Amino acid sequence: MEKVRVKTRYSYDVLIGNDLTEETVSRISGNCKKTVLLWDEAVFSGYVAEIGNALEADGKEVMAISLEGGENAKTIESYSKIMKIMSDFNITRSDAVFGIGGGTVMDLAGFIASTYKRGVALVQLPTTLLAACDASVGGKNALNIGDEKNVVGTFYQPDLVVIDTRFLSALSDEVFSEGCAEIIKMGFLGDKDMIAELEKKSLLKNRGDEDYLVRIIKRCIEIKAAIVETDERDHGPRNILNLGHTLGHAIEAESNYKIHHGQAVAMGMVQMTRIAENKGIADIGTLGRLITLLAEHGLEWRCPYNINVLAGHVERDKKVRGGSLPIIVPEKFGSCVLMKLKIDDIKKWLTE
Ligand code: GLY
């Protein structure tokens, strides 16, 4: 088992390995008498039963609540229904909430744990590669209001994150590739050696190599933790994690969310690298390498939408302040810069 310590205001461990149920249960406080497992119904129920049984064997009461995954999990209605169940179950402040699923379940579990009686313990068990490398760590969580994503949220770091690779081996190649997009993003931001390694040995094509998978996930968590530790409350530097995301969100929205997050981020990174190379900011050749790397990880790089249409979405981005938007511009693998640009300049950059 590998471990990364995330040194935020309240530090916590991220465990990565195979079959970590016993280790997980051993780390739950003795004061915790009841646990609530919020699990995505798409997750193999046998895993959830295994965790529930182990908690019960340790003397804890278990309430398992299955959820429809995806954005539907993150509604106010689903939130208030679960709060009521927890209250009826007499969950106290020393008890714990477990999130078992992908990024949307991590978001819901985080928001519930942070607001139920002003905060209970939170254990995140990500079951997708994308959630393992990104959503489970960092402490930002949120609910949607209608069609608007992430309107209500808190900063609330988990007490423990457990990445059990048994979940990851059950993923389809398509869902695994979505996570590879965030992994490539992390390498682009902070580790040229990891990019070189992925170029030599595609993680998608070698997903059965457990040691390789664990090492790459660990490196991603280390990169993300280092960025989050400098800016836990998202005042600026943490924006760098949004490489490919501004255009990625525009692509997701334009597709009515038929193009999923990881795939959209991959297309967004390609567009930003194309612009950065044209402007002489990125090293020549970076775009070609990125396209090959994405293709080797099962990701489409061609954006199906006209860039003028995407520019319209960018103008309405939630991060626009005073007519400017922070944009992450690649320089080379392992190095990207954060630039605050006027919306008109961004539109010019995109379309020229
Ligand atoms: N929970 C994801 C993040 O904080 O970045």
Coordinates of C-alpha atoms and ligand atoms in Angstrom, one line a residue:
M1 CA 0.0 0.0 0.0
E2 CA 1.2 3.5 -0.8
K3 CA 0.3 6.6 1.2
V4 CA 0.2 10.4 0.5
R5 CA -0.2 12.8 3.4
V6 CA -2.2 15.9 2.3
K7 CA -1.0 18.8 4.5
T8 CA -4.0 21.1 4.6
R9 CA -5.3 22.8 7.7
Y10 CA -6.4 19.4 8.9
S11 CA -4.1 16.9 7.4
Y12 CA -5.2 13.5 6.1
D13 CA -3.9 10.4 4.4
V14 CA -4.7 9.1 0.9
L15 CA -4.2 5.3 0.8
I16 CA -3.6 3.6 -2.6
G17 CA -3.5 -0.2 -3.0
N18 CA -5.4 -3.4 -3.4
D19 CA -8.0 -4.7 -1.0
L20 CA -7.9 -1.9 1.6
T21 CA -11.1 -2.7 3.5
E22 CA -9.4 -3.9 6.7
E23 CA -7.0 -0.9 6.7
T24 CA -9.9 1.5 6.1
V25 CA -12.0 0.1 9.1
S26 CA -8.9 0.1 11.4
R27 CA -8.6 3.9 10.8
I28 CA -12.1 4.8 11.8
S29 CA -12.2 6.4 15.2
G30 CA -13.5 4.3 18.2
N31 CA -15.9 7.2 19.0
C32 CA -17.7 6.6 15.7
K33 CA -20.7 4.4 16.4
K34 CA -22.7 4.8 13.2
T35 CA -21.7 5.1 9.6
V36 CA -23.6 6.2 6.5
L37 CA -22.5 4.7 3.2
L38 CA -23.6 6.9 0.3
W39 CA -22.9 4.7 -2.7
D40 CA -23.4 5.0 -6.4
E41 CA -25.8 2.2 -7.5
A42 CA -23.4 1.6 -10.4
V43 CA -20.7 0.3 -8.0
F44 CA -20.6 -3.5 -7.6
S45 CA -22.8 -4.0 -4.5
G46 CA -20.6 -6.8 -3.3
Y47 CA -17.9 -4.2 -2.5
V48 CA -20.3 -2.0 -0.5
A49 CA -21.5 -5.1 1.4
E50 CA -17.9 -6.0 2.2
I51 CA -17.2 -2.5 3.6
G52 CA -20.5 -2.5 5.5
N53 CA -19.9 -6.0 6.9
A54 CA -16.3 -5.0 8.0
L55 CA -17.7 -1.9 9.8
E56 CA -20.4 -4.0 11.5
A57 CA -17.8 -6.5 12.6
D58 CA -16.0 -3.6 14.2
G59 CA -19.1 -2.8 16.2
K60 CA -20.5 0.1 14.1
E61 CA -24.0 0.4 12.9
V62 CA -24.2 0.9 9.1
M63 CA -26.9 2.7 7.1
A64 CA -26.3 2.2 3.3
I65 CA -28.0 4.6 0.9
S66 CA -27.7 3.9 -2.8
L67 CA -27.8 6.8 -5.2
E68 CA -28.2 7.4 -8.9
G69 CA -24.7 8.6 -9.9
G70 CA -24.0 11.5 -12.2
E71 CA -25.2 15.0 -11.8
N72 CA -28.6 13.8 -10.5
A73 CA -26.9 12.9 -7.2
K74 CA -26.0 16.5 -6.6
T75 CA -29.5 18.0 -6.2
I76 CA -30.9 19.8 -3.2
E77 CA -33.7 17.2 -3.2
S78 CA -31.3 14.3 -2.9
Y79 CA -29.4 16.3 -0.2
S80 CA -32.4 17.0 1.9
K81 CA -33.7 13.4 1.6
I82 CA -30.4 12.0 2.9
M83 CA -30.2 14.6 5.7
K84 CA -33.6 13.5 6.9
I85 CA -32.6 9.8 6.8
M86 CA -29.4 10.6 8.8
S87 CA -31.4 12.6 11.3
D88 CA -33.9 9.8 11.7
F89 CA -31.0 7.4 12.2
N90 CA -29.7 9.7 15.0
I91 CA -26.3 10.2 13.4
T92 CA -24.2 12.3 15.8
R93 CA -21.2 14.6 15.4
S94 CA -18.8 11.8 16.2
D95 CA -20.2 9.5 13.4
A96 CA -19.0 9.2 9.8
V97 CA -20.1 9.6 6.2
F98 CA -18.6 7.5 3.5
G99 CA -18.7 8.5 -0.2
I100 CA -18.4 5.5 -2.5
G101 CA -18.5 6.3 -6.2
G102 CA -17.3 8.8 -8.8
G103 CA -16.8 12.6 -8.6
T104 CA -20.5 13.5 -8.2
V105 CA -20.9 11.1 -5.2
M106 CA -17.6 12.6 -3.7
D107 CA -19.2 16.1 -4.1
L108 CA -22.5 15.1 -2.4
A109 CA -20.8 13.1 0.4
G110 CA -18.5 16.1 1.1
F111 CA -21.3 18.6 1.2
I112 CA -23.4 16.3 3.5
A113 CA -20.5 15.6 5.8
S114 CA -19.6 19.3 6.1
T115 CA -23.1 20.5 6.8
Y116 CA -24.8 17.7 8.9
K117 CA -24.7 19.1 12.4
R118 CA -21.9 21.4 11.2
G119 CA -19.6 18.7 10.3
V120 CA -19.0 14.9 10.7
A121 CA -16.1 12.7 9.7
L122 CA -15.8 12.1 5.9
V123 CA -14.2 9.0 4.3
Q124 CA -13.9 9.1 0.5
L125 CA -13.7 5.8 -1.5
P126 CA -13.4 6.9 -5.1
T127 CA -14.4 4.1 -7.6
T128 CA -13.4 5.8 -10.9
L129 CA -9.9 6.7 -12.0
L130 CA -11.0 10.3 -12.4
A131 CA -12.4 10.6 -8.9
A132 CA -9.3 8.8 -7.5
C133 CA -6.8 11.2 -9.2
D134 CA -8.8 14.4 -8.8
A135 CA -12.3 14.7 -7.2
S136 CA -11.5 12.7 -4.0
V137 CA -8.8 15.1 -2.9
G138 CA -8.9 18.8 -2.3
G139 CA -11.9 19.5 -0.2
K140 CA -14.1 21.4 -2.6
N141 CA -17.6 20.0 -2.9
A142 CA -20.9 21.3 -4.2
L143 CA -24.5 20.8 -5.2
N144 CA -26.2 21.9 -8.4
I145 CA -29.3 24.2 -8.6
G146 CA -31.4 23.2 -11.6
D147 CA -29.1 23.2 -14.6
E148 CA -26.4 25.3 -12.9
K149 CA -23.6 23.3 -11.6
N150 CA -21.8 23.7 -8.3
V151 CA -23.8 26.7 -7.1
V152 CA -23.9 25.7 -3.4
G153 CA -20.8 24.3 -1.8
T154 CA -18.2 24.3 1.0
F155 CA -14.5 23.6 1.5
Y156 CA -14.3 20.5 3.7
Q157 CA -11.3 18.2 3.6
P158 CA -11.9 14.5 4.1
D159 CA -10.5 12.6 7.1
L160 CA -9.3 9.8 4.9
V161 CA -9.3 8.9 1.2
V162 CA -9.0 5.2 0.2
I163 CA -8.2 4.3 -3.4
D164 CA -8.8 0.6 -3.7
T165 CA -7.6 -0.5 -7.1
R166 CA -10.2 -3.3 -7.2
F167 CA -12.8 -0.7 -8.1
L168 CA -10.6 0.6 -10.9
S169 CA -10.1 -2.8 -12.6
A170 CA -13.9 -3.0 -13.0
L171 CA -14.1 0.1 -15.1
S172 CA -14.8 0.0 -18.9
D173 CA -11.9 1.3 -21.0
E174 CA -14.0 4.4 -21.9
V175 CA -14.5 5.4 -18.2
F176 CA -10.8 4.5 -17.5
S177 CA -9.7 6.9 -20.3
E178 CA -11.7 9.7 -18.7
G179 CA -9.4 9.4 -15.7
C180 CA -6.3 9.3 -18.0
A181 CA -7.2 12.8 -19.2
E182 CA -6.9 14.2 -15.7
I183 CA -3.7 12.2 -15.2
I184 CA -2.2 13.7 -18.3
K185 CA -3.3 17.1 -17.1
M186 CA -1.5 16.6 -13.8
G187 CA 1.7 15.6 -15.6
F188 CA 1.3 18.6 -18.0
L189 CA 1.1 20.9 -14.9
G190 CA 3.9 19.5 -12.8
D191 CA 5.8 16.4 -14.0
K192 CA 7.5 16.1 -17.4
D193 CA 9.0 12.8 -16.3
M194 CA 5.6 11.3 -15.7
I195 CA 4.5 12.5 -19.2
A196 CA 7.6 10.8 -20.7
E197 CA 6.8 7.6 -18.9
L198 CA 3.1 7.7 -20.1
E199 CA 4.4 8.3 -23.7
K200 CA 6.6 5.2 -23.4
K201 CA 4.0 3.1 -21.6
S202 CA 0.3 3.9 -22.1
L203 CA -1.5 3.6 -18.8
L204 CA -4.7 2.5 -20.6
K205 CA -2.9 -0.3 -22.5
N206 CA -1.1 -1.4 -19.3
R207 CA -4.0 -0.9 -16.9
G208 CA -3.5 -4.4 -15.5
D209 CA 0.0 -3.5 -14.3
E210 CA -0.9 -2.8 -10.7
D211 CA 2.4 -1.3 -9.6
Y212 CA 2.4 1.1 -12.5
L213 CA -1.2 2.2 -11.9
V214 CA -0.5 2.8 -8.2
R215 CA 2.7 4.7 -8.9
I216 CA 1.0 7.0 -11.4
I217 CA -2.1 7.6 -9.1
K218 CA 0.3 8.4 -6.2
R219 CA 2.2 10.9 -8.3
C220 CA -1.1 12.6 -9.4
I221 CA -2.2 12.9 -5.8
E222 CA 1.2 14.4 -4.8
I223 CA 0.9 17.0 -7.6
K224 CA -2.6 17.9 -6.6
A225 CA -1.9 17.9 -2.9
A226 CA 1.1 20.3 -3.4
I227 CA -1.2 22.8 -5.3
V228 CA -4.1 22.5 -2.9
E229 CA -1.8 23.0 0.1
T230 CA -0.7 26.4 -1.2
D231 CA -4.3 27.6 -1.8
E232 CA -6.7 25.5 0.2
R233 CA -9.6 28.0 -0.2
D234 CA -9.1 28.6 -3.9
H235 CA -8.1 32.2 -3.8
G236 CA -6.0 32.0 -7.0
P237 CA -3.0 29.7 -7.4
R238 CA -5.2 26.6 -7.3
N239 CA -6.8 27.8 -10.6
I240 CA -3.9 26.1 -12.3
L241 CA -5.7 22.8 -11.8
N242 CA -8.2 24.1 -14.4
L243 CA -5.9 23.4 -17.4
G244 CA -8.2 22.5 -20.3
H245 CA -11.3 23.1 -18.1
T246 CA -12.6 26.4 -19.3
L247 CA -13.0 25.1 -22.9
G248 CA -13.7 21.6 -21.5
H249 CA -16.8 22.9 -19.6
A250 CA -17.9 24.8 -22.8
I251 CA -17.6 21.5 -24.7
E252 CA -19.5 19.6 -22.1
A253 CA -22.3 22.1 -22.1
E254 CA -22.5 22.4 -25.9
S255 CA -22.8 18.6 -26.1
N256 CA -25.6 18.6 -23.5
Y257 CA -23.2 16.6 -21.3
K258 CA -23.0 13.8 -23.8
I259 CA -19.3 14.4 -24.0
H260 CA -18.1 13.6 -20.5
H261 CA -15.7 15.6 -18.3
G262 CA -12.4 13.8 -18.9
Q263 CA -12.9 13.7 -22.7
A264 CA -13.9 17.3 -22.8
V265 CA -10.9 18.3 -20.7
A266 CA -8.7 16.4 -23.2
M267 CA -10.1 18.5 -26.1
G268 CA -9.8 21.7 -24.0
M269 CA -6.1 21.0 -23.4
V270 CA -5.5 20.4 -27.1
Q271 CA -7.1 23.7 -28.0
M272 CA -5.2 25.6 -25.3
T273 CA -1.9 24.0 -26.4
R274 CA -2.7 24.8 -30.1
I275 CA -3.2 28.5 -29.1
A276 CA -0.1 28.6 -26.9
E277 CA 2.1 27.1 -29.7
N278 CA 0.7 29.6 -32.2
K279 CA 1.4 32.4 -29.9
G280 CA 5.0 31.2 -29.3
I281 CA 4.3 30.5 -25.6
A282 CA 4.5 26.7 -25.8
D283 CA 7.5 24.8 -27.1
I284 CA 7.0 23.7 -30.7
G285 CA 6.1 20.1 -30.8
T286 CA 4.2 20.0 -27.5
L287 CA 0.8 19.9 -29.4
G288 CA 1.9 16.9 -31.5
R289 CA 3.1 15.0 -28.5
L290 CA -0.1 15.8 -26.6
I291 CA -2.3 14.6 -29.4
T292 CA -0.3 11.3 -29.7
L293 CA -0.4 10.8 -25.9
L294 CA -4.2 11.4 -25.7
A295 CA -4.8 9.0 -28.6
E296 CA -2.7 6.3 -26.8
H297 CA -5.0 6.7 -23.9
G298 CA -8.2 6.3 -25.9
L299 CA -9.1 10.0 -26.0
E300 CA -10.4 11.9 -28.9
W301 CA -8.5 15.2 -29.4
R302 CA -10.6 16.8 -32.2
C303 CA -13.2 19.2 -30.9
P304 CA -16.5 18.7 -32.8
Y305 CA -17.7 22.3 -32.2
N306 CA -16.9 25.6 -33.9
I307 CA -14.6 27.6 -31.7
N308 CA -16.8 30.7 -32.0
V309 CA -19.6 28.7 -30.4
L310 CA -17.3 27.7 -27.5
A311 CA -16.2 31.4 -27.2
G312 CA -19.8 32.3 -26.4
H313 CA -19.8 29.8 -23.5
V314 CA -16.4 31.1 -22.2
E315 CA -17.9 34.6 -22.0
R316 CA -20.6 33.2 -19.6
D317 CA -18.0 31.2 -17.5
K318 CA -18.6 31.5 -13.7
K319 CA -15.0 32.5 -13.1
V320 CA -15.3 35.7 -15.1
R321 CA -14.6 38.7 -12.7
G322 CA -14.7 42.3 -13.9
G323 CA -14.5 41.2 -17.6
S324 CA -11.5 39.0 -17.1
L325 CA -11.0 35.2 -16.7
P326 CA -8.1 33.2 -15.4
I327 CA -6.8 31.0 -18.2
I328 CA -4.1 28.3 -17.9
V329 CA -1.6 28.4 -20.7
P330 CA 0.8 25.5 -21.4
E331 CA 4.5 26.3 -21.9
K332 CA 5.8 22.8 -22.1
F333 CA 5.2 19.4 -20.3
G334 CA 5.7 20.0 -16.6
S335 CA 5.0 23.8 -16.8
C336 CA 1.9 25.9 -17.3
V337 CA 1.2 29.5 -16.4
L338 CA -1.9 31.2 -15.1
M339 CA -2.9 34.3 -17.0
K340 CA -5.7 36.7 -16.3
L341 CA -7.1 37.8 -19.7
K342 CA -9.9 40.1 -20.8
I343 CA -12.8 38.2 -22.3
D344 CA -12.3 40.0 -25.6
D345 CA -8.7 38.9 -25.7
I346 CA -9.6 35.3 -24.9
K347 CA -12.1 35.4 -27.8
K348 CA -9.5 36.8 -30.1
W349 CA -7.0 34.1 -28.9
L350 CA -9.5 31.3 -29.6
T351 CA -10.6 32.5 -33.0
E352 CA -7.5 33.8 -34.6
Ligands
GLY1 N1 -12.9 17.8 -4.4 C1 -12.2 18.2 -5.5 C2 -11.3 19.4 -5.3 O1 -11.3 20.0 -4.2 O2 -10.5 19.8 -6.1

